[in-house]
């Protein structure tokens, strides 16, 4: 498929499908899920809601103020919010994520050397403020995202990962298998807040969709946007690659909400592949 054909299909899809199809907000109360919790009537002033002392998304939905909270993958049993200074608790149900065992030929990507660790530390200091950020504007399509590229899912969200037999952090996004050079588009509108070539993630683009909702696209062969760009859903941001820690060309897509990595499929538009 040519880039022009791909962009035409995206435009037709946006024209033929309403921006908001879902009648409800995502509510999947498991580690790596999203909780939507009514916290006040819409006639009241917008409440202040925090989790771990940091602000969370609050939207006006069905005549209520609703807190929309990302559940960390390591969250157990319950999650406690503060609403205008008072605590409220939501129960978290355990979820049996499967294991994934991967063999990496470049052993430095599994056991980095000291100079690699210095680089990784600097990159962590770049990425962390992005994940912790909270801007007020929220993309209109935040619950109606589209897949950033076309292809089958090759690695699921939340997998308990083992690299060369060594346990590592759970898979914090979804992988989509696609040929090198295939177009990558914006899943929703937002601002490009960080780009770069990172040790593990390779060429990556971070998009701020608003209110603590961040997309990160990794392992890209090419980046076609720059920091500060305002982009719309479906805009071209780069191309699929295999940079960083990757065994072959694919797109890794992470979605973070209030600095918790959540399953991107929870925010996909109804007509997108599951």
PDB file of C-alpha atoms in Angstrom:
ATOM      1  CA  UNK A   1       0.000   0.000   0.000  1.00  0.00           C
ATOM      2  CA  UNK A   2       1.413   3.425  -0.933  1.00  0.00           C
ATOM      3  CA  UNK A   3       1.582   6.274   1.575  1.00  0.00           C
ATOM      4  CA  UNK A   4      -0.932   8.257  -0.506  1.00  0.00           C
ATOM      5  CA  UNK A   5      -3.403   5.339  -0.469  1.00  0.00           C
ATOM      6  CA  UNK A   6      -2.959   4.880   3.264  1.00  0.00           C
ATOM      7  CA  UNK A   7      -3.622   8.573   3.975  1.00  0.00           C
ATOM      8  CA  UNK A   8      -6.706   8.503   1.706  1.00  0.00           C
ATOM      9  CA  UNK A   9      -8.118   5.521   3.659  1.00  0.00           C
ATOM     10  CA  UNK A  10      -7.513   7.357   6.947  1.00  0.00           C
ATOM     11  CA  UNK A  11      -9.281  10.496   5.665  1.00  0.00           C
ATOM     12  CA  UNK A  12     -12.259   8.473   4.380  1.00  0.00           C
ATOM     13  CA  UNK A  13     -12.468   6.646   7.699  1.00  0.00           C
ATOM     14  CA  UNK A  14     -12.577   9.918   9.616  1.00  0.00           C
ATOM     15  CA  UNK A  15     -15.200  11.394   7.278  1.00  0.00           C
ATOM     16  CA  UNK A  16     -17.480   8.359   7.374  1.00  0.00           C
ATOM     17  CA  UNK A  17     -17.224   7.687  11.118  1.00  0.00           C
ATOM     18  CA  UNK A  18     -18.367  10.039  13.875  1.00  0.00           C
ATOM     19  CA  UNK A  19     -15.632  11.207  16.240  1.00  0.00           C
ATOM     20  CA  UNK A  20     -17.468   9.906  19.283  1.00  0.00           C
ATOM     21  CA  UNK A  21     -19.102   6.485  19.030  1.00  0.00           C
ATOM     22  CA  UNK A  22     -18.807   5.196  22.593  1.00  0.00           C
ATOM     23  CA  UNK A  23     -21.754   5.760  24.913  1.00  0.00           C
ATOM     24  CA  UNK A  24     -19.604   5.133  27.980  1.00  0.00           C
ATOM     25  CA  UNK A  25     -16.117   5.803  29.243  1.00  0.00           C
ATOM     26  CA  UNK A  26     -13.557   2.980  29.599  1.00  0.00           C
ATOM     27  CA  UNK A  27     -13.875   1.152  32.921  1.00  0.00           C
ATOM     28  CA  UNK A  28     -11.641  -1.911  33.218  1.00  0.00           C
ATOM     29  CA  UNK A  29     -10.559  -2.225  36.847  1.00  0.00           C
ATOM     30  CA  UNK A  30      -7.462  -4.360  36.519  1.00  0.00           C
ATOM     31  CA  UNK A  31      -3.728  -3.578  36.615  1.00  0.00           C
ATOM     32  CA  UNK A  32      -3.007  -1.740  33.375  1.00  0.00           C
ATOM     33  CA  UNK A  33      -6.687  -0.839  32.998  1.00  0.00           C
ATOM     34  CA  UNK A  34      -8.640   2.398  33.250  1.00  0.00           C
ATOM     35  CA  UNK A  35     -11.143   3.347  35.961  1.00  0.00           C
ATOM     36  CA  UNK A  36     -13.947   5.835  35.233  1.00  0.00           C
ATOM     37  CA  UNK A  37     -15.412   6.937  38.550  1.00  0.00           C
ATOM     38  CA  UNK A  38     -18.230   9.514  38.941  1.00  0.00           C
ATOM     39  CA  UNK A  39     -17.101  12.027  41.567  1.00  0.00           C
ATOM     40  CA  UNK A  40     -19.618  14.921  41.423  1.00  0.00           C
ATOM     41  CA  UNK A  41     -22.690  16.239  39.663  1.00  0.00           C
ATOM     42  CA  UNK A  42     -22.019  18.332  36.576  1.00  0.00           C
ATOM     43  CA  UNK A  43     -23.836  21.209  38.238  1.00  0.00           C
ATOM     44  CA  UNK A  44     -21.084  21.339  40.855  1.00  0.00           C
ATOM     45  CA  UNK A  45     -17.745  23.022  40.313  1.00  0.00           C
ATOM     46  CA  UNK A  46     -15.192  20.729  38.659  1.00  0.00           C
ATOM     47  CA  UNK A  47     -13.617  18.789  41.528  1.00  0.00           C
ATOM     48  CA  UNK A  48      -9.913  18.408  42.210  1.00  0.00           C
ATOM     49  CA  UNK A  49      -8.964  14.728  41.930  1.00  0.00           C
ATOM     50  CA  UNK A  50      -5.518  13.305  42.642  1.00  0.00           C
ATOM     51  CA  UNK A  51      -3.860   9.885  42.720  1.00  0.00           C
ATOM     52  CA  UNK A  52      -0.545   9.544  44.535  1.00  0.00           C
ATOM     53  CA  UNK A  53      -0.726  13.325  45.050  1.00  0.00           C
ATOM     54  CA  UNK A  54      -0.774  13.965  41.277  1.00  0.00           C
ATOM     55  CA  UNK A  55      -3.757  15.282  39.254  1.00  0.00           C
ATOM     56  CA  UNK A  56      -5.822  12.866  37.171  1.00  0.00           C
ATOM     57  CA  UNK A  57      -8.145  13.360  34.223  1.00  0.00           C
ATOM     58  CA  UNK A  58     -11.611  14.709  35.072  1.00  0.00           C
ATOM     59  CA  UNK A  59     -14.253  14.979  32.325  1.00  0.00           C
ATOM     60  CA  UNK A  60     -17.888  16.060  32.140  1.00  0.00           C
ATOM     61  CA  UNK A  61     -19.867  13.009  31.007  1.00  0.00           C
ATOM     62  CA  UNK A  62     -23.598  12.197  31.258  1.00  0.00           C
ATOM     63  CA  UNK A  63     -24.259  15.122  33.617  1.00  0.00           C
ATOM     64  CA  UNK A  64     -21.486  14.040  35.979  1.00  0.00           C
ATOM     65  CA  UNK A  65     -17.892  14.890  36.660  1.00  0.00           C
ATOM     66  CA  UNK A  66     -15.995  11.643  36.115  1.00  0.00           C
ATOM     67  CA  UNK A  67     -12.428  10.881  37.180  1.00  0.00           C
ATOM     68  CA  UNK A  68     -10.656   8.779  34.535  1.00  0.00           C
ATOM     69  CA  UNK A  69      -7.668   7.060  36.101  1.00  0.00           C
ATOM     70  CA  UNK A  70      -4.950   4.839  34.687  1.00  0.00           C
ATOM     71  CA  UNK A  71      -4.225   1.814  36.904  1.00  0.00           C
ATOM     72  CA  UNK A  72      -0.486   0.999  37.228  1.00  0.00           C
ATOM     73  CA  UNK A  73       0.500  -2.502  36.136  1.00  0.00           C
ATOM     74  CA  UNK A  74       1.821  -3.204  39.634  1.00  0.00           C
ATOM     75  CA  UNK A  75      -1.314  -1.932  41.423  1.00  0.00           C
ATOM     76  CA  UNK A  76      -2.864  -4.527  43.739  1.00  0.00           C
ATOM     77  CA  UNK A  77      -6.266  -4.899  45.456  1.00  0.00           C
ATOM     78  CA  UNK A  78      -7.375  -1.245  45.486  1.00  0.00           C
ATOM     79  CA  UNK A  79      -6.684   2.258  44.267  1.00  0.00           C
ATOM     80  CA  UNK A  80      -7.292   5.339  46.413  1.00  0.00           C
ATOM     81  CA  UNK A  81      -8.124   8.776  45.046  1.00  0.00           C
ATOM     82  CA  UNK A  82      -8.489  12.109  46.781  1.00  0.00           C
ATOM     83  CA  UNK A  83     -11.547  14.093  45.658  1.00  0.00           C
ATOM     84  CA  UNK A  84     -11.519  17.641  47.004  1.00  0.00           C
ATOM     85  CA  UNK A  85      -9.384  16.369  49.863  1.00  0.00           C
ATOM     86  CA  UNK A  86     -11.558  13.357  50.741  1.00  0.00           C
ATOM     87  CA  UNK A  87     -10.516   9.790  49.921  1.00  0.00           C
ATOM     88  CA  UNK A  88     -12.451   7.321  47.798  1.00  0.00           C
ATOM     89  CA  UNK A  89     -11.349   3.787  46.954  1.00  0.00           C
ATOM     90  CA  UNK A  90     -11.889   1.549  43.922  1.00  0.00           C
ATOM     91  CA  UNK A  91     -11.308  -2.212  44.005  1.00  0.00           C
ATOM     92  CA  UNK A  92      -8.758  -3.654  41.574  1.00  0.00           C
ATOM     93  CA  UNK A  93      -9.245  -7.190  40.227  1.00  0.00           C
ATOM     94  CA  UNK A  94      -6.083  -9.244  39.491  1.00  0.00           C
ATOM     95  CA  UNK A  95      -5.538 -10.101  35.829  1.00  0.00           C
ATOM     96  CA  UNK A  96      -3.549 -13.163  34.631  1.00  0.00           C
ATOM     97  CA  UNK A  97      -1.245 -11.646  32.015  1.00  0.00           C
ATOM     98  CA  UNK A  98       0.693 -14.295  30.090  1.00  0.00           C
ATOM     99  CA  UNK A  99       4.459 -14.721  29.868  1.00  0.00           C
ATOM    100  CA  UNK A 100       6.613 -13.948  26.831  1.00  0.00           C
ATOM    101  CA  UNK A 101      10.167 -15.244  26.333  1.00  0.00           C
ATOM    102  CA  UNK A 102      12.371 -13.420  23.817  1.00  0.00           C
ATOM    103  CA  UNK A 103      15.935 -14.097  22.689  1.00  0.00           C
ATOM    104  CA  UNK A 104      17.945 -10.940  21.994  1.00  0.00           C
ATOM    105  CA  UNK A 105      21.152 -11.389  19.975  1.00  0.00           C
ATOM    106  CA  UNK A 106      22.616  -8.015  21.008  1.00  0.00           C
ATOM    107  CA  UNK A 107      23.269  -8.846  24.669  1.00  0.00           C
ATOM    108  CA  UNK A 108      23.935  -5.186  25.558  1.00  0.00           C
ATOM    109  CA  UNK A 109      20.187  -4.586  25.056  1.00  0.00           C
ATOM    110  CA  UNK A 110      19.568  -7.077  27.892  1.00  0.00           C
ATOM    111  CA  UNK A 111      22.544  -6.325  30.163  1.00  0.00           C
ATOM    112  CA  UNK A 112      23.690  -2.771  29.333  1.00  0.00           C
ATOM    113  CA  UNK A 113      27.275  -1.689  29.958  1.00  0.00           C
ATOM    114  CA  UNK A 114      28.157   1.200  32.283  1.00  0.00           C
ATOM    115  CA  UNK A 115      28.224   3.803  29.512  1.00  0.00           C
ATOM    116  CA  UNK A 116      24.871   2.435  28.322  1.00  0.00           C
ATOM    117  CA  UNK A 117      23.456   2.863  31.828  1.00  0.00           C
ATOM    118  CA  UNK A 118      24.619   6.481  31.872  1.00  0.00           C
ATOM    119  CA  UNK A 119      22.762   7.054  28.605  1.00  0.00           C
ATOM    120  CA  UNK A 120      19.669   5.202  29.859  1.00  0.00           C
ATOM    121  CA  UNK A 121      19.618   7.359  32.994  1.00  0.00           C
ATOM    122  CA  UNK A 122      19.705  10.565  30.941  1.00  0.00           C
ATOM    123  CA  UNK A 123      16.923   9.283  28.694  1.00  0.00           C
ATOM    124  CA  UNK A 124      14.826   8.329  31.726  1.00  0.00           C
ATOM    125  CA  UNK A 125      15.161  11.917  32.951  1.00  0.00           C
ATOM    126  CA  UNK A 126      13.837  13.112  29.585  1.00  0.00           C
ATOM    127  CA  UNK A 127      10.861  10.747  29.464  1.00  0.00           C
ATOM    128  CA  UNK A 128       9.683  10.875  33.084  1.00  0.00           C
ATOM    129  CA  UNK A 129       8.551  14.543  33.057  1.00  0.00           C
ATOM    130  CA  UNK A 130       6.526  13.829  29.904  1.00  0.00           C
ATOM    131  CA  UNK A 131       4.714  10.899  31.517  1.00  0.00           C
ATOM    132  CA  UNK A 132       4.051  12.986  34.658  1.00  0.00           C
ATOM    133  CA  UNK A 133       2.788  16.040  32.768  1.00  0.00           C
ATOM    134  CA  UNK A 134      -0.835  17.183  32.951  1.00  0.00           C
ATOM    135  CA  UNK A 135      -2.101  19.748  30.440  1.00  0.00           C
ATOM    136  CA  UNK A 136      -5.723  20.867  30.560  1.00  0.00           C
ATOM    137  CA  UNK A 137      -6.685  20.617  26.873  1.00  0.00           C
ATOM    138  CA  UNK A 138      -7.981  17.155  25.931  1.00  0.00           C
ATOM    139  CA  UNK A 139      -8.154  15.735  22.396  1.00  0.00           C
ATOM    140  CA  UNK A 140     -11.726  15.290  21.176  1.00  0.00           C
ATOM    141  CA  UNK A 141     -10.989  11.728  20.016  1.00  0.00           C
ATOM    142  CA  UNK A 142      -9.279  10.522  23.202  1.00  0.00           C
ATOM    143  CA  UNK A 143     -11.764   7.628  23.597  1.00  0.00           C
ATOM    144  CA  UNK A 144     -11.910   7.047  19.824  1.00  0.00           C
ATOM    145  CA  UNK A 145      -8.277   6.475  18.883  1.00  0.00           C
ATOM    146  CA  UNK A 146      -7.175   4.814  15.661  1.00  0.00           C
ATOM    147  CA  UNK A 147      -4.301   2.371  15.271  1.00  0.00           C
ATOM    148  CA  UNK A 148      -1.026   4.147  14.422  1.00  0.00           C
ATOM    149  CA  UNK A 149      -0.171   1.606  11.701  1.00  0.00           C
ATOM    150  CA  UNK A 150      -1.696  -1.346   9.854  1.00  0.00           C
ATOM    151  CA  UNK A 151      -0.763  -4.925  10.677  1.00  0.00           C
ATOM    152  CA  UNK A 152      -1.464  -7.837  13.020  1.00  0.00           C
ATOM    153  CA  UNK A 153      -0.829  -7.581  16.740  1.00  0.00           C
ATOM    154  CA  UNK A 154       2.452  -9.342  17.442  1.00  0.00           C
ATOM    155  CA  UNK A 155       2.827  -8.802  21.194  1.00  0.00           C
ATOM    156  CA  UNK A 156       0.059  -8.101  23.689  1.00  0.00           C
ATOM    157  CA  UNK A 157      -0.089  -5.523  26.447  1.00  0.00           C
ATOM    158  CA  UNK A 158       0.916  -6.558  29.965  1.00  0.00           C
ATOM    159  CA  UNK A 159       2.940  -9.653  29.076  1.00  0.00           C
ATOM    160  CA  UNK A 160       5.361 -10.793  31.777  1.00  0.00           C
ATOM    161  CA  UNK A 161       8.576 -10.536  29.780  1.00  0.00           C
ATOM    162  CA  UNK A 162      11.772 -12.547  29.877  1.00  0.00           C
ATOM    163  CA  UNK A 163      14.769 -11.511  27.767  1.00  0.00           C
ATOM    164  CA  UNK A 164      17.341 -14.275  27.311  1.00  0.00           C
ATOM    165  CA  UNK A 165      15.760 -16.005  30.301  1.00  0.00           C
ATOM    166  CA  UNK A 166      15.947 -12.910  32.541  1.00  0.00           C
ATOM    167  CA  UNK A 167      12.779 -11.396  34.010  1.00  0.00           C
ATOM    168  CA  UNK A 168      12.094  -7.787  33.030  1.00  0.00           C
ATOM    169  CA  UNK A 169       9.256  -5.288  33.435  1.00  0.00           C
ATOM    170  CA  UNK A 170       5.858  -6.199  31.888  1.00  0.00           C
ATOM    171  CA  UNK A 171       5.195  -5.186  28.290  1.00  0.00           C
ATOM    172  CA  UNK A 172       3.912  -1.634  28.635  1.00  0.00           C
ATOM    173  CA  UNK A 173       2.250  -1.324  25.222  1.00  0.00           C
ATOM    174  CA  UNK A 174       1.132  -3.283  22.191  1.00  0.00           C
ATOM    175  CA  UNK A 175       3.287  -4.339  19.233  1.00  0.00           C
ATOM    176  CA  UNK A 176       1.980  -4.162  15.690  1.00  0.00           C
ATOM    177  CA  UNK A 177       3.884  -6.112  13.025  1.00  0.00           C
ATOM    178  CA  UNK A 178       4.436  -4.051   9.881  1.00  0.00           C
ATOM    179  CA  UNK A 179       7.101  -3.822   7.180  1.00  0.00           C
ATOM    180  CA  UNK A 180       9.965  -1.388   7.597  1.00  0.00           C
ATOM    181  CA  UNK A 181       8.999   1.974   6.150  1.00  0.00           C
ATOM    182  CA  UNK A 182       5.233   1.520   6.640  1.00  0.00           C
ATOM    183  CA  UNK A 183       3.550   4.797   7.657  1.00  0.00           C
ATOM    184  CA  UNK A 184       2.857   5.628  11.313  1.00  0.00           C
ATOM    185  CA  UNK A 185       0.029   8.073  12.007  1.00  0.00           C
ATOM    186  CA  UNK A 186      -1.211   9.913  15.082  1.00  0.00           C
ATOM    187  CA  UNK A 187      -3.835   7.876  17.014  1.00  0.00           C
ATOM    188  CA  UNK A 188      -5.457  11.111  18.212  1.00  0.00           C
ATOM    189  CA  UNK A 189      -4.792  14.833  18.111  1.00  0.00           C
ATOM    190  CA  UNK A 190      -2.182  16.341  20.386  1.00  0.00           C
ATOM    191  CA  UNK A 191       1.191  18.045  20.657  1.00  0.00           C
ATOM    192  CA  UNK A 192       4.542  16.406  19.982  1.00  0.00           C
ATOM    193  CA  UNK A 193       6.388  16.887  23.271  1.00  0.00           C
ATOM    194  CA  UNK A 194       9.480  14.689  22.851  1.00  0.00           C
ATOM    195  CA  UNK A 195      11.337  12.941  20.057  1.00  0.00           C
ATOM    196  CA  UNK A 196      14.655  11.151  20.049  1.00  0.00           C
ATOM    197  CA  UNK A 197      16.746   8.033  19.550  1.00  0.00           C
ATOM    198  CA  UNK A 198      16.599   6.083  22.831  1.00  0.00           C
ATOM    199  CA  UNK A 199      18.676   3.072  23.924  1.00  0.00           C
ATOM    200  CA  UNK A 200      15.804   0.602  24.342  1.00  0.00           C
ATOM    201  CA  UNK A 201      13.014   2.329  22.401  1.00  0.00           C
ATOM    202  CA  UNK A 202      14.995   3.473  19.360  1.00  0.00           C
ATOM    203  CA  UNK A 203      13.584   6.379  17.363  1.00  0.00           C
ATOM    204  CA  UNK A 204      10.508   7.468  19.313  1.00  0.00           C
ATOM    205  CA  UNK A 205       7.780  10.107  19.314  1.00  0.00           C
ATOM    206  CA  UNK A 206       5.782  11.206  22.375  1.00  0.00           C
ATOM    207  CA  UNK A 207       2.379  12.869  21.843  1.00  0.00           C
ATOM    208  CA  UNK A 208       0.537  14.707  24.618  1.00  0.00           C
ATOM    209  CA  UNK A 209      -3.234  14.223  24.101  1.00  0.00           C
ATOM    210  CA  UNK A 210      -4.072  16.236  27.248  1.00  0.00           C
ATOM    211  CA  UNK A 211      -4.868  15.703  30.926  1.00  0.00           C
ATOM    212  CA  UNK A 212      -2.052  13.222  31.479  1.00  0.00           C
ATOM    213  CA  UNK A 213      -2.833  11.074  28.415  1.00  0.00           C
ATOM    214  CA  UNK A 214       0.376  10.362  26.469  1.00  0.00           C
ATOM    215  CA  UNK A 215       1.150   8.186  23.430  1.00  0.00           C
ATOM    216  CA  UNK A 216       4.647   6.903  22.705  1.00  0.00           C
ATOM    217  CA  UNK A 217       5.580   5.283  19.388  1.00  0.00           C
ATOM    218  CA  UNK A 218       8.879   3.351  19.340  1.00  0.00           C
ATOM    219  CA  UNK A 219      11.428   1.588  17.085  1.00  0.00           C
ATOM    220  CA  UNK A 220      10.718   3.956  14.190  1.00  0.00           C
ATOM    221  CA  UNK A 221      12.936   4.038  11.104  1.00  0.00           C
ATOM    222  CA  UNK A 222      12.108   7.685  10.475  1.00  0.00           C
ATOM    223  CA  UNK A 223      10.589  10.597  12.430  1.00  0.00           C
ATOM    224  CA  UNK A 224       8.632  13.158  10.389  1.00  0.00           C
ATOM    225  CA  UNK A 225       7.567  15.525  13.177  1.00  0.00           C
ATOM    226  CA  UNK A 226       9.399  17.745  15.630  1.00  0.00           C
ATOM    227  CA  UNK A 227       8.874  18.782  19.225  1.00  0.00           C
ATOM    228  CA  UNK A 228       6.220  21.499  19.520  1.00  0.00           C
ATOM    229  CA  UNK A 229       4.208  20.373  16.480  1.00  0.00           C
ATOM    230  CA  UNK A 230       0.421  20.357  16.888  1.00  0.00           C
ATOM    231  CA  UNK A 231      -0.968  17.332  15.065  1.00  0.00           C
ATOM    232  CA  UNK A 232      -4.387  15.967  14.184  1.00  0.00           C
ATOM    233  CA  UNK A 233      -5.666  12.397  14.267  1.00  0.00           C
ATOM    234  CA  UNK A 234      -4.339  10.563  11.213  1.00  0.00           C
ATOM    235  CA  UNK A 235      -1.391  12.904  10.566  1.00  0.00           C
ATOM    236  CA  UNK A 236       1.808  11.186   9.428  1.00  0.00           C
ATOM    237  CA  UNK A 237       4.446  11.146  12.175  1.00  0.00           C
ATOM    238  CA  UNK A 238       7.028   8.717  10.767  1.00  0.00           C
ATOM    239  CA  UNK A 239       7.683   5.174   9.600  1.00  0.00           C
ATOM    240  CA  UNK A 240       7.959   1.684  11.081  1.00  0.00           C
ATOM    241  CA  UNK A 241      11.446   0.404  11.835  1.00  0.00           C
ATOM    242  CA  UNK A 242      13.487  -1.829  14.111  1.00  0.00           C
ATOM    243  CA  UNK A 243      15.656   0.657  16.005  1.00  0.00           C
ATOM    244  CA  UNK A 244      16.465   0.128  19.680  1.00  0.00           C
ATOM    245  CA  UNK A 245      15.730  -3.235  21.315  1.00  0.00           C
ATOM    246  CA  UNK A 246      13.790  -4.956  18.549  1.00  0.00           C
ATOM    247  CA  UNK A 247      14.048  -8.370  16.918  1.00  0.00           C
ATOM    248  CA  UNK A 248      12.419  -7.164  13.690  1.00  0.00           C
ATOM    249  CA  UNK A 249      10.426  -4.276  12.205  1.00  0.00           C
ATOM    250  CA  UNK A 250       7.302  -3.401  14.192  1.00  0.00           C
ATOM    251  CA  UNK A 251       5.631  -0.516  15.987  1.00  0.00           C
ATOM    252  CA  UNK A 252       5.471  -0.494  19.767  1.00  0.00           C
ATOM    253  CA  UNK A 253       2.674   1.818  20.969  1.00  0.00           C
ATOM    254  CA  UNK A 254       2.485   2.782  24.620  1.00  0.00           C
ATOM    255  CA  UNK A 255      -0.409   4.741  26.142  1.00  0.00           C
ATOM    256  CA  UNK A 256       0.132   6.322  29.543  1.00  0.00           C
ATOM    257  CA  UNK A 257      -2.548   7.922  31.735  1.00  0.00           C
ATOM    258  CA  UNK A 258      -1.488   9.757  34.927  1.00  0.00           C
ATOM    259  CA  UNK A 259       1.940   8.101  34.527  1.00  0.00           C
ATOM    260  CA  UNK A 260       0.403   4.596  34.479  1.00  0.00           C
ATOM    261  CA  UNK A 261       0.878   2.454  31.369  1.00  0.00           C
ATOM    262  CA  UNK A 262      -2.561   1.275  30.239  1.00  0.00           C
ATOM    263  CA  UNK A 263      -3.836  -1.038  27.515  1.00  0.00           C
ATOM    264  CA  UNK A 264      -4.202   1.086  24.324  1.00  0.00           C
ATOM    265  CA  UNK A 265      -7.059  -1.142  23.121  1.00  0.00           C
ATOM    266  CA  UNK A 266      -9.274   0.341  25.856  1.00  0.00           C
ATOM    267  CA  UNK A 267      -9.232   3.655  23.956  1.00  0.00           C
ATOM    268  CA  UNK A 268      -9.625   2.397  20.382  1.00  0.00           C
ATOM    269  CA  UNK A 269     -12.568   3.424  18.235  1.00  0.00           C
ATOM    270  CA  UNK A 270     -15.193   0.693  17.874  1.00  0.00           C
ATOM    271  CA  UNK A 271     -14.312  -0.101  14.240  1.00  0.00           C
ATOM    272  CA  UNK A 272     -10.617  -0.722  14.990  1.00  0.00           C
ATOM    273  CA  UNK A 273      -9.221  -4.280  15.117  1.00  0.00           C
ATOM    274  CA  UNK A 274      -9.106  -5.857  18.567  1.00  0.00           C
TER     275      UNK A 274
END
